[in-house]
XYZ file of N, CA and C in Angstrom:
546
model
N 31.201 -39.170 2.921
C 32.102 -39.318 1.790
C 33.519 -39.545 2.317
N 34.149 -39.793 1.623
C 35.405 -40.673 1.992
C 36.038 -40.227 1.036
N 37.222 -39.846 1.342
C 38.563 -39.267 -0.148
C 39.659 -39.660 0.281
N 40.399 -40.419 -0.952
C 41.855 -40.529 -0.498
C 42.389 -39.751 -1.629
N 43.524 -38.346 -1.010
C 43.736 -37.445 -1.506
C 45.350 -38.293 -1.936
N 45.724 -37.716 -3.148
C 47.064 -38.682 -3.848
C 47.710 -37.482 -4.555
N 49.121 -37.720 -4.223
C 50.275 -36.459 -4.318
C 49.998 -35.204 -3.655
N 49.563 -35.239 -2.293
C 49.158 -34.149 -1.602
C 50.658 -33.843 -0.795
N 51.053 -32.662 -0.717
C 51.758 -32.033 -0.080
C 51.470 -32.178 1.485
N 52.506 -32.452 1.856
C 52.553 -32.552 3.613
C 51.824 -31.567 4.461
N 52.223 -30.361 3.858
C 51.878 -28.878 4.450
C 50.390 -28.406 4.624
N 49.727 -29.881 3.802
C 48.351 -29.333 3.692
C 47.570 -30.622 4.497
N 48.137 -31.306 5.101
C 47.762 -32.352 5.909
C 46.887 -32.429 7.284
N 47.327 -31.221 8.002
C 46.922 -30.716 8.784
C 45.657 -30.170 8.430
N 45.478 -29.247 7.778
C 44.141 -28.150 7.793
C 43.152 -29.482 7.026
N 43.748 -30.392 6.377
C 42.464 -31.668 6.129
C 41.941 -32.177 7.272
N 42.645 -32.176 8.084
C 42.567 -32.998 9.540
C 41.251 -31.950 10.094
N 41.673 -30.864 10.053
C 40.705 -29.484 11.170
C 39.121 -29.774 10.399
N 39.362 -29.398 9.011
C 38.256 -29.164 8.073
C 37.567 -30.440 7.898
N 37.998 -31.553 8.236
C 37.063 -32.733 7.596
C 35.900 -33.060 8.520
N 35.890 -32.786 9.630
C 34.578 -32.744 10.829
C 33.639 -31.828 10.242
N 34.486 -30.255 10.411
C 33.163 -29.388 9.789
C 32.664 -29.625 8.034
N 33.634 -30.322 7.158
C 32.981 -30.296 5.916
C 32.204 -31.543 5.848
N 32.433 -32.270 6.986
C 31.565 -33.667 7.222
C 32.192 -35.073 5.819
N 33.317 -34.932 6.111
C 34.070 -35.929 4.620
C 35.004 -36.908 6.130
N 35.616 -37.977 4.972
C 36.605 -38.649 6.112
C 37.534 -38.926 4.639
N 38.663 -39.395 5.972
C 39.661 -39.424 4.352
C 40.414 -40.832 4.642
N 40.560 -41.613 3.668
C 41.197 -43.037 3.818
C 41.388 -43.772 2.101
N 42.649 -45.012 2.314
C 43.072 -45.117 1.213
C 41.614 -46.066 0.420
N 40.763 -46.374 0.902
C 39.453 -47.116 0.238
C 38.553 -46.259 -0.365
N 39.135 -44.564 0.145
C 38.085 -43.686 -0.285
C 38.276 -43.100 -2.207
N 37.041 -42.126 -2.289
C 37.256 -41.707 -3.843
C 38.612 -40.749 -4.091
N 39.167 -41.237 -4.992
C 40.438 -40.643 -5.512
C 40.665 -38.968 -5.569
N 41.420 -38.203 -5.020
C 41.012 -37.170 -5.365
C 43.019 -36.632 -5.722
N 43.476 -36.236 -6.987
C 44.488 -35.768 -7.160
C 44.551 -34.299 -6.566
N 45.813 -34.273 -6.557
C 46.393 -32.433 -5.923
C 47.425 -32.266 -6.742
N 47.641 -31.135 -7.434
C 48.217 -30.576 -8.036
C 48.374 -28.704 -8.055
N 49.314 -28.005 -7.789
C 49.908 -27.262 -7.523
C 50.358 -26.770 -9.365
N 49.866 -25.623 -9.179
C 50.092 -24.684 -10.620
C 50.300 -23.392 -9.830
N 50.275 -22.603 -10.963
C 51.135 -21.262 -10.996
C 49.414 -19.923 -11.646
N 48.076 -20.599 -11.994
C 47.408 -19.773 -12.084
C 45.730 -19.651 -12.087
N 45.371 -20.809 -11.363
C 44.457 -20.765 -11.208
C 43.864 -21.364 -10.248
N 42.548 -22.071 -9.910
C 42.113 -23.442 -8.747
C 40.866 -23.478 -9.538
N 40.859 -25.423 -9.548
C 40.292 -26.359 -10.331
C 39.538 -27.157 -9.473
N 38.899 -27.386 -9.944
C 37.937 -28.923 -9.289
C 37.586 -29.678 -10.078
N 37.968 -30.721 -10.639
C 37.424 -31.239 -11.829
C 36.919 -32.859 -11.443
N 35.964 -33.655 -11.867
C 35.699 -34.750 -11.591
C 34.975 -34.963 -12.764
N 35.396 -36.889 -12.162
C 34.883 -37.837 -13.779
C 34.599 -38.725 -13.106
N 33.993 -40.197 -13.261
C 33.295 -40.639 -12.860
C 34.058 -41.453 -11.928
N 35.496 -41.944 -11.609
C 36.000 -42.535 -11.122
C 37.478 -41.184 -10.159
N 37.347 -40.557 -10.366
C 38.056 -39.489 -9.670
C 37.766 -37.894 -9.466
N 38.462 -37.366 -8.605
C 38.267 -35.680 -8.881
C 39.722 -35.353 -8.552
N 40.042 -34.061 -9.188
C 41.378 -32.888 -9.442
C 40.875 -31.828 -8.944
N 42.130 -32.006 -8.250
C 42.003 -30.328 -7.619
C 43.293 -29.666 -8.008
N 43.557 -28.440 -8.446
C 44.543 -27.866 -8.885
C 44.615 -26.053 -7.650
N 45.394 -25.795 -7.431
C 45.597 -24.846 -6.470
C 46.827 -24.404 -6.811
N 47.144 -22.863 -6.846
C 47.914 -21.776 -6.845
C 48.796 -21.732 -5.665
N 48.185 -20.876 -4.702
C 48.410 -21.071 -2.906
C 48.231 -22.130 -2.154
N 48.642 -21.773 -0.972
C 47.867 -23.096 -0.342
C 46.884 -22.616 0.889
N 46.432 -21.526 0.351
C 45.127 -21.538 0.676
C 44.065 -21.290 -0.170
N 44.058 -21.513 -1.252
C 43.629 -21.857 -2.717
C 43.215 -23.321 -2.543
N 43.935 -23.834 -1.963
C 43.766 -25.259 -1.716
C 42.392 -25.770 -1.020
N 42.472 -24.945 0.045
C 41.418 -25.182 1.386
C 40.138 -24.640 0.306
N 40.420 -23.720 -0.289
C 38.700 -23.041 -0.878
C 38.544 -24.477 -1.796
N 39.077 -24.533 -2.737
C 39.092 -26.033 -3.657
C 38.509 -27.086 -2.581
N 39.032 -27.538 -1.375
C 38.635 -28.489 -0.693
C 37.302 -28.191 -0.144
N 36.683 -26.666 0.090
C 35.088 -26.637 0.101
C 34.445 -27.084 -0.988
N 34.968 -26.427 -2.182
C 34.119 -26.932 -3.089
C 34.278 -28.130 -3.247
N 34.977 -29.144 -3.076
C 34.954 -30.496 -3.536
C 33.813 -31.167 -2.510
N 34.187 -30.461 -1.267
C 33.010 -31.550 -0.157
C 31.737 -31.331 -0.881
N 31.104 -30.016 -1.024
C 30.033 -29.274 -1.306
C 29.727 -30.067 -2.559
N 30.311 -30.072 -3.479
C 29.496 -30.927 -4.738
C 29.677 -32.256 -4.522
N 30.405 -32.742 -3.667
C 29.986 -34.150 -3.359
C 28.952 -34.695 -2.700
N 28.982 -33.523 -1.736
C 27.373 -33.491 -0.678
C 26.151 -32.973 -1.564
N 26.004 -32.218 -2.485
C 25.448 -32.179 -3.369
C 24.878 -33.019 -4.864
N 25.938 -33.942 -4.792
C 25.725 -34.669 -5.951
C 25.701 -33.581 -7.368
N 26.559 -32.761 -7.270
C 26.907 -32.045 -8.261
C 28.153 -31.929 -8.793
N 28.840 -32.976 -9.711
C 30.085 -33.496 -10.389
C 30.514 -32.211 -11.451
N 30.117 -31.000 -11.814
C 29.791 -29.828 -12.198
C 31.511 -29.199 -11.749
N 32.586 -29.419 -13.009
C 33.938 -28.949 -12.589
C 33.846 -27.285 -11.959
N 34.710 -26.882 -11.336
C 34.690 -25.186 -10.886
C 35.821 -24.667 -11.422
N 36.282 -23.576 -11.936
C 37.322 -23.057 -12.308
C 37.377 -21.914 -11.800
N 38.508 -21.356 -11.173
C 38.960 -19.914 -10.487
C 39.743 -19.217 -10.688
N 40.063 -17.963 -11.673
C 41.308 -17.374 -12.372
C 41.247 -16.457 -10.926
N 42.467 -16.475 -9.956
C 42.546 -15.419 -9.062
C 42.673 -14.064 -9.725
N 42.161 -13.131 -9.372
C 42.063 -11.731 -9.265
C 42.428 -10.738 -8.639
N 42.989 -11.544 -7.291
C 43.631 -10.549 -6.106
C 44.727 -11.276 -6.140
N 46.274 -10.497 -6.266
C 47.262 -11.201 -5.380
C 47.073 -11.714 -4.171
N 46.280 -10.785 -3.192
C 46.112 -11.524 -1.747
C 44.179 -10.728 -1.489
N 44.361 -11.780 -0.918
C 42.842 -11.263 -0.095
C 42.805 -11.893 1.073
N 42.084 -10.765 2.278
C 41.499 -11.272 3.587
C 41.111 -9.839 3.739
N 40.770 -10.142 5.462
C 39.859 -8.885 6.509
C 40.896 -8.571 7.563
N 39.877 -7.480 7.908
C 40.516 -7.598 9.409
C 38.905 -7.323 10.367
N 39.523 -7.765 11.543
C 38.357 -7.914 12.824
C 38.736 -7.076 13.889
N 37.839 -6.303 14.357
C 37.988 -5.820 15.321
C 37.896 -6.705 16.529
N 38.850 -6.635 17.581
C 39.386 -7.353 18.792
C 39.794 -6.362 20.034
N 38.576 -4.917 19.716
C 38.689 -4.380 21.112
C 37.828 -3.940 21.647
N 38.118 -3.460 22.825
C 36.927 -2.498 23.543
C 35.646 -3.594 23.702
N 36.290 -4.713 24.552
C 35.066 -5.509 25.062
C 34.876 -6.334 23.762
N 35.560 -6.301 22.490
C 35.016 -7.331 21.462
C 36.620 -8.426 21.291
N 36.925 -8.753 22.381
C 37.566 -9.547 22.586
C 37.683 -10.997 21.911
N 37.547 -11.436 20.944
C 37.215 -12.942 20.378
C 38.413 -13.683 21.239
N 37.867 -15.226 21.973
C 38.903 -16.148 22.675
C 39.044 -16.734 21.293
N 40.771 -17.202 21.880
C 41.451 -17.634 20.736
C 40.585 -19.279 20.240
N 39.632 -19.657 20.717
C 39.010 -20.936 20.377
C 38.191 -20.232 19.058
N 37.459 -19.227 19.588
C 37.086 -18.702 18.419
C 37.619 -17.934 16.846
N 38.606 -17.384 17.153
C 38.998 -16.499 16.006
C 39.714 -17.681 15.508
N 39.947 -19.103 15.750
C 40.614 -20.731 14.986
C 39.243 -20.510 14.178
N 37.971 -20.814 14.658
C 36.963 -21.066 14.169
C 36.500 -19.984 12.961
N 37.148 -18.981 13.290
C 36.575 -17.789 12.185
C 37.868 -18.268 10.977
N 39.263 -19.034 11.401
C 40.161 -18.775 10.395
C 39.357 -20.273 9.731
N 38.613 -21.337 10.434
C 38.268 -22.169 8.873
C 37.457 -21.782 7.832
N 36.552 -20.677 8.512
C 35.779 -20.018 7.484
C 36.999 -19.053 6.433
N 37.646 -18.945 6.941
C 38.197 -17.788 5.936
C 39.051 -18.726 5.259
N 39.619 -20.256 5.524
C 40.192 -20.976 4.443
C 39.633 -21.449 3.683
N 38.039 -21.756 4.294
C 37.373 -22.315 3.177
C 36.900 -21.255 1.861
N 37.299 -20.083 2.557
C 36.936 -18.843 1.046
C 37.791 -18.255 0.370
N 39.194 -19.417 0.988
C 40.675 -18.522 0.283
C 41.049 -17.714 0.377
N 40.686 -17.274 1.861
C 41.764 -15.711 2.319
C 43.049 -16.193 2.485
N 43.873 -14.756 2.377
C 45.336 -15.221 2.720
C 46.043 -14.285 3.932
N 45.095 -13.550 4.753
C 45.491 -12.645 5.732
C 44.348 -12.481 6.623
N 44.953 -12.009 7.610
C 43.465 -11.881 8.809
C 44.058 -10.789 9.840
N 43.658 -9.688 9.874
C 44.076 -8.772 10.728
C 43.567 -8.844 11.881
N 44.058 -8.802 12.876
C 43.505 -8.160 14.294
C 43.540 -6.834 14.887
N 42.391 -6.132 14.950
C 42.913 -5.033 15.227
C 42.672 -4.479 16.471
N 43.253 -4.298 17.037
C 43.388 -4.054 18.676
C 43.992 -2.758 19.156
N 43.236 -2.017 20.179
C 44.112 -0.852 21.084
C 44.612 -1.577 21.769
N 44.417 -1.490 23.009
C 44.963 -2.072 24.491
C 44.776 -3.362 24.784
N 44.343 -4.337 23.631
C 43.659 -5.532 24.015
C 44.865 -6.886 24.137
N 46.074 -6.422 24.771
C 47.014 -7.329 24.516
C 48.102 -7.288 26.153
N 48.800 -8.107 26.174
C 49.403 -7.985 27.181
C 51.027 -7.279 26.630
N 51.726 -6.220 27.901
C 52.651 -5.667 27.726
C 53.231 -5.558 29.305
N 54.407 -6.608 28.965
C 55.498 -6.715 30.280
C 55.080 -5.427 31.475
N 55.272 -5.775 32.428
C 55.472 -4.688 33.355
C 53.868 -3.160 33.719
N 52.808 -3.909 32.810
C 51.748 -2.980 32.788
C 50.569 -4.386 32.581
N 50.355 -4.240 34.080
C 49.189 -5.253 34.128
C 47.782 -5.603 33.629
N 47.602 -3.814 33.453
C 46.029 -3.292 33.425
C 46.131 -2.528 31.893
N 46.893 -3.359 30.784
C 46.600 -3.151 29.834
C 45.306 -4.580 29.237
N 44.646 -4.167 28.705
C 43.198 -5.082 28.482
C 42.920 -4.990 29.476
N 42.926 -4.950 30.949
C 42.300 -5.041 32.160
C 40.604 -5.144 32.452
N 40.490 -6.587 32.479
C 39.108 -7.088 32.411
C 38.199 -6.483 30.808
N 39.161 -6.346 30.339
C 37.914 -6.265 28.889
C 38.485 -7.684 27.924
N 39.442 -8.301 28.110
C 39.881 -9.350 27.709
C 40.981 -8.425 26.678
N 42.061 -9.553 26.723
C 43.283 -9.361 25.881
C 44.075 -10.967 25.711
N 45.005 -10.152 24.616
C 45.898 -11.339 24.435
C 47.284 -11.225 24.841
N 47.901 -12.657 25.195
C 48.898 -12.658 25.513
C 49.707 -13.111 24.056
N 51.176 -13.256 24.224
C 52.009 -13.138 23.537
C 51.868 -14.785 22.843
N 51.705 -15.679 23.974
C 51.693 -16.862 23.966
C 49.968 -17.163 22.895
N 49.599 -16.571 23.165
C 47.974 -16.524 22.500
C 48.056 -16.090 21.088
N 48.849 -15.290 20.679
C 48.890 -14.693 19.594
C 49.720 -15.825 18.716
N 50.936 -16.312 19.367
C 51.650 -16.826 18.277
C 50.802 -18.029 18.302
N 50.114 -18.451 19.404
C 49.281 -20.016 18.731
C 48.378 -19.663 17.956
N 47.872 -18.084 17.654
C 46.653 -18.399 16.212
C 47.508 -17.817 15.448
N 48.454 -17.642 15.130
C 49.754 -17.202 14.067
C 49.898 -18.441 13.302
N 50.494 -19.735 14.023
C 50.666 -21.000 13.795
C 48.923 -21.238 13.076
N 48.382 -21.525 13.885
C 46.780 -22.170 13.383
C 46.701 -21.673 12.007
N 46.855 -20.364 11.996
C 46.303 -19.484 10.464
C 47.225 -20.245 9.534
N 48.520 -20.604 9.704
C 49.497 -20.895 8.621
C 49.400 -22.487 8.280
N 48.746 -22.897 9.063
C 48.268 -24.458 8.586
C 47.079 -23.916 7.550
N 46.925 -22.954 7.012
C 46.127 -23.094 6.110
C 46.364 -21.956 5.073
N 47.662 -21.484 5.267
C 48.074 -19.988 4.628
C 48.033 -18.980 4.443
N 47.226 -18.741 6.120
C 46.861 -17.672 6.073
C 47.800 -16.711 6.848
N 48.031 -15.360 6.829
C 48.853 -14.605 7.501
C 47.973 -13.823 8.148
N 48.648 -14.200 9.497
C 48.039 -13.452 10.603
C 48.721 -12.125 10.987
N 48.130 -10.926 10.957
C 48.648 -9.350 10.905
C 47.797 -8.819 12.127
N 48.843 -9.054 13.310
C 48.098 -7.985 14.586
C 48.394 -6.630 14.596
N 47.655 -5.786 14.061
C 47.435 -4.346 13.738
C 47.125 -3.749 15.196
N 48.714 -3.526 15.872
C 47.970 -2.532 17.289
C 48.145 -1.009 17.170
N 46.899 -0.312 17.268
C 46.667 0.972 17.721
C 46.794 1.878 18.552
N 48.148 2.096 19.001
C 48.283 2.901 19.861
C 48.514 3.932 20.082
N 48.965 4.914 18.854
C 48.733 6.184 18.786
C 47.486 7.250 18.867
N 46.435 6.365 18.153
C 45.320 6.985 18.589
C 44.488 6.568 19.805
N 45.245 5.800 20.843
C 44.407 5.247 21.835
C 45.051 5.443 22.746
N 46.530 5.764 22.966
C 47.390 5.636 24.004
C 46.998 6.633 25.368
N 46.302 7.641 24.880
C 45.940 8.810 25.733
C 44.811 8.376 26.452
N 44.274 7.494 26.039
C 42.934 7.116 27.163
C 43.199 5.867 27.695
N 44.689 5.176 27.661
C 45.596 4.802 28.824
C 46.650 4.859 29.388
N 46.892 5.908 29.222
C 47.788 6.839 30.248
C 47.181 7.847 31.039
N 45.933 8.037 31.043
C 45.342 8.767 31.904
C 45.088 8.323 33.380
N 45.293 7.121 33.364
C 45.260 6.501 34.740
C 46.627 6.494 35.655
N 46.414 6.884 36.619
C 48.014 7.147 37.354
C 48.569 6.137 37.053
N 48.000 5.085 37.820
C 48.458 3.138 38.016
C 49.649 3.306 36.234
């Protein structure tokens, strides 16, 4: 399928680019019409025989709208969707310690799933799993992140609106690394 998306916001240009491999769509001006429109209370999908509307709140309201549009196109189900949000915000958080290290190739891959379901946050939650100036053998071989690592899936998440919240734990963990002289 082929869509040429019309009055689309710049900001959402990108996460079309990420998502159109995995939703299996391509996008070009020969393709089916698809409007964008930006409201204040709900997300729409609507189609008629010569176009489809998508209407979005957030803009990651947007990305869930853009599953459903691939999905009933790959379906052959023209069947409008309507979504009154219910949560000001919704997302998770993941645990990212003690050996459950996700590489940042992956936790990109966990944030298209979570745009395509309209989260708007993604926690990481980590003890020691990060790097800190001057203390080498913090994560030490269980995998961690660096500073540089973090802000590139900070960026990634916000190409699709999502807010990335690294939740570190160190009050209740700090004592089982400081027990080591080093």
């Amino acid at each position: 399928m082929i869509f040429n998306f019309q009055n689309i916001d710049k900001e959402l240009k990108p996460g079309i680019e990420i998502l159109k491999d995995e939703l299996k769509f391509q996008t070009g001006i020969e393709g089916f019409p698809v409007f964008v429109n930006q409201n204040q209370s709900e997300l729409c999908v609507n189609f008629s025989n010569e176009n489809a509307k998508i209407e979005y709140q957030k803009k990651s309201h947007f990305f869930r709208a853009l599953g459903h549009l691939a999905d009933k196109c790959k379906k052959n189900d023209f069947a409008g969707v309507k979504e009154i949000m219910q949560f000001e915000s919704l997302g998770c958080m993941i645990d990212v310690s003690r050996n459950a290290v996700m590489k940042p190739l992956m936790i990109k891959k966990f944030i298209n799933k979570l745009a395509l379901m309209g989260y708007q946050f993604l926690m990481l939650y980590s003890e020691d799993t990060y790097t800190v100036d001057g203390e080498p053998y913090f994560g030490y071989l269980r995998g961690r992140y660096s500073h540089d690592e973090i802000n590139e899936i900070d960026n990634y998440a916000d190409i699709f609106g999502i807010e990335l919240i690294p939740c570190i734990q160190t009050l209740a963990h700090l004592r089982s690394f400081l027990k080591w002289d080093c």
